[in-house]
Amino acid sequence: MIRQELRRILTSMDPAADSALSNTAGAGADGRGRDSLSLSARLKVAGSEVEATVRVRNLSSGGLMAELPEPVTPDSVVQIELGGLGWISGRVAWQVEGRAGIAFDKPIDPQLARKPVPLGNAD
């Protein structure tokens, strides 16, 4: 009930927020195109050079839900580094109890986020 009310409030403020809300009911893709997973990523908040390691718990073309080590204020502009996609820009749509929804500025291909990042040349 609380989750439904939170979704209603957030999507009334910003329809894009719905794509970043979490789905924790089981693994795999849900009916809205979100894929439950556990993926490590790096997050930077605009205006700060500090990077935090976060755990991405679900991902769609429009956003993601991540576990954060520290709270991030909703509406903060952020960048998150995802696998084969590199740095993606977006903003924090919501933040509750160590988790946050991030709405991307532009849609992504979620499958590319699962690709390993090259470590560079060994030369």
Tab-separated table of C-alpha atoms in Angstrom:
chain	number	residue	atom	x	y	z
A	1	MET	CA	0.000	0.000	0.000
A	2	ILE	CA	2.766	2.449	0.933
A	3	ARG	CA	4.708	1.462	-2.197
A	4	GLN	CA	1.669	2.152	-4.404
A	5	GLU	CA	1.156	5.546	-2.778
A	6	LEU	CA	4.852	6.403	-3.230
A	7	ARG	CA	4.634	5.422	-6.923
A	8	ARG	CA	1.494	7.554	-7.371
A	9	ILE	CA	3.121	10.591	-5.754
A	10	LEU	CA	6.391	10.259	-7.666
A	11	THR	CA	4.802	9.671	-11.055
A	12	SER	CA	2.421	12.587	-10.554
A	13	MET	CA	5.515	14.771	-10.007
A	14	ASP	CA	7.507	13.190	-12.850
A	15	PRO	CA	6.174	10.445	-15.157
A	16	ALA	CA	9.772	9.311	-15.854
A	17	ALA	CA	10.147	8.363	-12.181
A	18	ASP	CA	8.013	5.249	-12.724
A	19	SER	CA	10.727	3.694	-14.898
A	20	ALA	CA	13.250	4.053	-12.078
A	21	LEU	CA	11.138	2.581	-9.284
A	22	SER	CA	12.235	-0.766	-7.894
A	23	ASN	CA	10.863	-4.226	-8.496
A	24	THR	CA	12.109	-6.638	-5.883
A	25	ALA	CA	9.670	-9.504	-6.539
A	26	GLY	CA	11.953	-12.162	-7.965
A	27	ALA	CA	14.705	-12.288	-10.543
A	28	GLY	CA	14.415	-11.610	-14.242
A	29	ALA	CA	12.473	-9.098	-16.304
A	30	ASP	CA	9.132	-7.868	-15.033
A	31	GLY	CA	6.165	-6.776	-17.140
A	32	ARG	CA	7.530	-3.221	-17.384
A	33	GLY	CA	10.884	-4.116	-18.891
A	34	ARG	CA	12.894	-3.937	-15.676
A	35	ASP	CA	15.432	-6.644	-15.068
A	36	SER	CA	16.319	-7.649	-11.501
A	37	LEU	CA	20.053	-8.120	-11.044
A	38	SER	CA	23.021	-7.445	-8.823
A	39	LEU	CA	25.574	-5.300	-10.601
A	40	SER	CA	28.336	-3.137	-9.146
A	41	ALA	CA	28.579	0.409	-10.514
A	42	ARG	CA	30.186	3.752	-9.686
A	43	LEU	CA	28.123	6.856	-8.948
A	44	LYS	CA	29.095	10.547	-8.956
A	45	VAL	CA	26.876	13.404	-7.818
A	46	ALA	CA	27.189	16.579	-9.917
A	47	GLY	CA	29.569	19.081	-8.374
A	48	SER	CA	31.583	16.398	-6.593
A	49	GLU	CA	34.559	14.405	-7.802
A	50	VAL	CA	33.931	11.716	-5.171
A	51	GLU	CA	32.790	8.383	-6.602
A	52	ALA	CA	30.767	5.876	-4.590
A	53	THR	CA	30.408	2.191	-5.357
A	54	VAL	CA	26.737	1.236	-5.540
A	55	ARG	CA	24.851	-2.002	-6.124
A	56	VAL	CA	22.324	-1.868	-8.988
A	57	ARG	CA	19.313	-4.059	-8.143
A	58	ASN	CA	17.137	-3.484	-11.199
A	59	LEU	CA	17.592	-1.829	-14.539
A	60	SER	CA	15.448	-0.693	-17.440
A	61	SER	CA	15.985	1.485	-20.483
A	62	GLY	CA	14.726	4.510	-18.521
A	63	GLY	CA	16.412	4.086	-15.163
A	64	LEU	CA	17.576	1.905	-12.318
A	65	MET	CA	17.270	1.244	-8.622
A	66	ALA	CA	20.481	1.066	-6.622
A	67	GLU	CA	21.587	0.508	-3.052
A	68	LEU	CA	23.668	3.479	-1.900
A	69	PRO	CA	26.266	3.717	0.878
A	70	GLU	CA	25.079	7.277	1.700
A	71	PRO	CA	21.784	9.104	1.019
A	72	VAL	CA	21.524	11.257	-2.110
A	73	THR	CA	19.008	14.089	-2.272
A	74	PRO	CA	16.131	13.569	-4.735
A	75	ASP	CA	16.505	15.683	-7.894
A	76	SER	CA	20.314	15.539	-7.605
A	77	VAL	CA	22.023	15.332	-10.981
A	78	VAL	CA	24.196	12.211	-11.090
A	79	GLN	CA	26.350	10.107	-13.380
A	80	ILE	CA	26.587	6.349	-13.048
A	81	GLU	CA	29.093	4.078	-14.766
A	82	LEU	CA	27.440	0.938	-16.109
A	83	GLY	CA	29.402	-1.916	-17.710
A	84	GLY	CA	29.735	-1.523	-21.472
A	85	LEU	CA	27.823	1.781	-21.495
A	86	GLY	CA	30.315	3.965	-19.628
A	87	TRP	CA	29.064	7.011	-17.743
A	88	ILE	CA	25.307	7.658	-18.004
A	89	SER	CA	23.730	10.911	-16.819
A	90	GLY	CA	20.467	11.139	-14.950
A	91	ARG	CA	18.876	12.381	-11.779
A	92	VAL	CA	17.711	10.897	-8.504
A	93	ALA	CA	13.944	10.383	-8.756
A	94	TRP	CA	13.526	9.090	-5.188
A	95	GLN	CA	15.574	7.914	-2.209
A	96	VAL	CA	14.321	5.726	0.643
A	97	GLU	CA	16.167	3.637	3.259
A	98	GLY	CA	19.493	3.235	1.452
A	99	ARG	CA	17.987	2.771	-2.000
A	100	ALA	CA	17.446	5.288	-4.766
A	101	GLY	CA	15.760	5.397	-8.140
A	102	ILE	CA	17.723	7.087	-10.888
A	103	ALA	CA	15.955	8.241	-14.052
A	104	PHE	CA	18.292	8.424	-17.059
A	105	ASP	CA	18.417	11.540	-19.229
A	106	LYS	CA	18.315	9.319	-22.337
A	107	PRO	CA	17.149	5.713	-22.773
A	108	ILE	CA	19.830	3.010	-22.737
A	109	ASP	CA	20.098	-0.609	-23.872
A	110	PRO	CA	20.062	-2.485	-20.533
A	111	GLN	CA	21.789	-5.522	-22.062
A	112	LEU	CA	24.907	-3.451	-22.751
A	113	ALA	CA	25.219	-2.676	-19.032
A	114	ARG	CA	25.958	-6.362	-18.388
A	115	LYS	CA	28.991	-6.432	-20.681
A	116	PRO	CA	32.371	-6.445	-18.916
A	117	VAL	CA	34.428	-3.272	-18.997
A	118	PRO	CA	37.908	-3.678	-20.567
A	119	LEU	CA	40.690	-3.149	-18.059
A	120	GLY	CA	42.982	-1.410	-20.529
A	121	ASN	CA	46.220	-2.405	-22.184
A	122	ALA	CA	48.686	-4.577	-20.321
A	123	ASP	CA	51.581	-3.118	-22.346
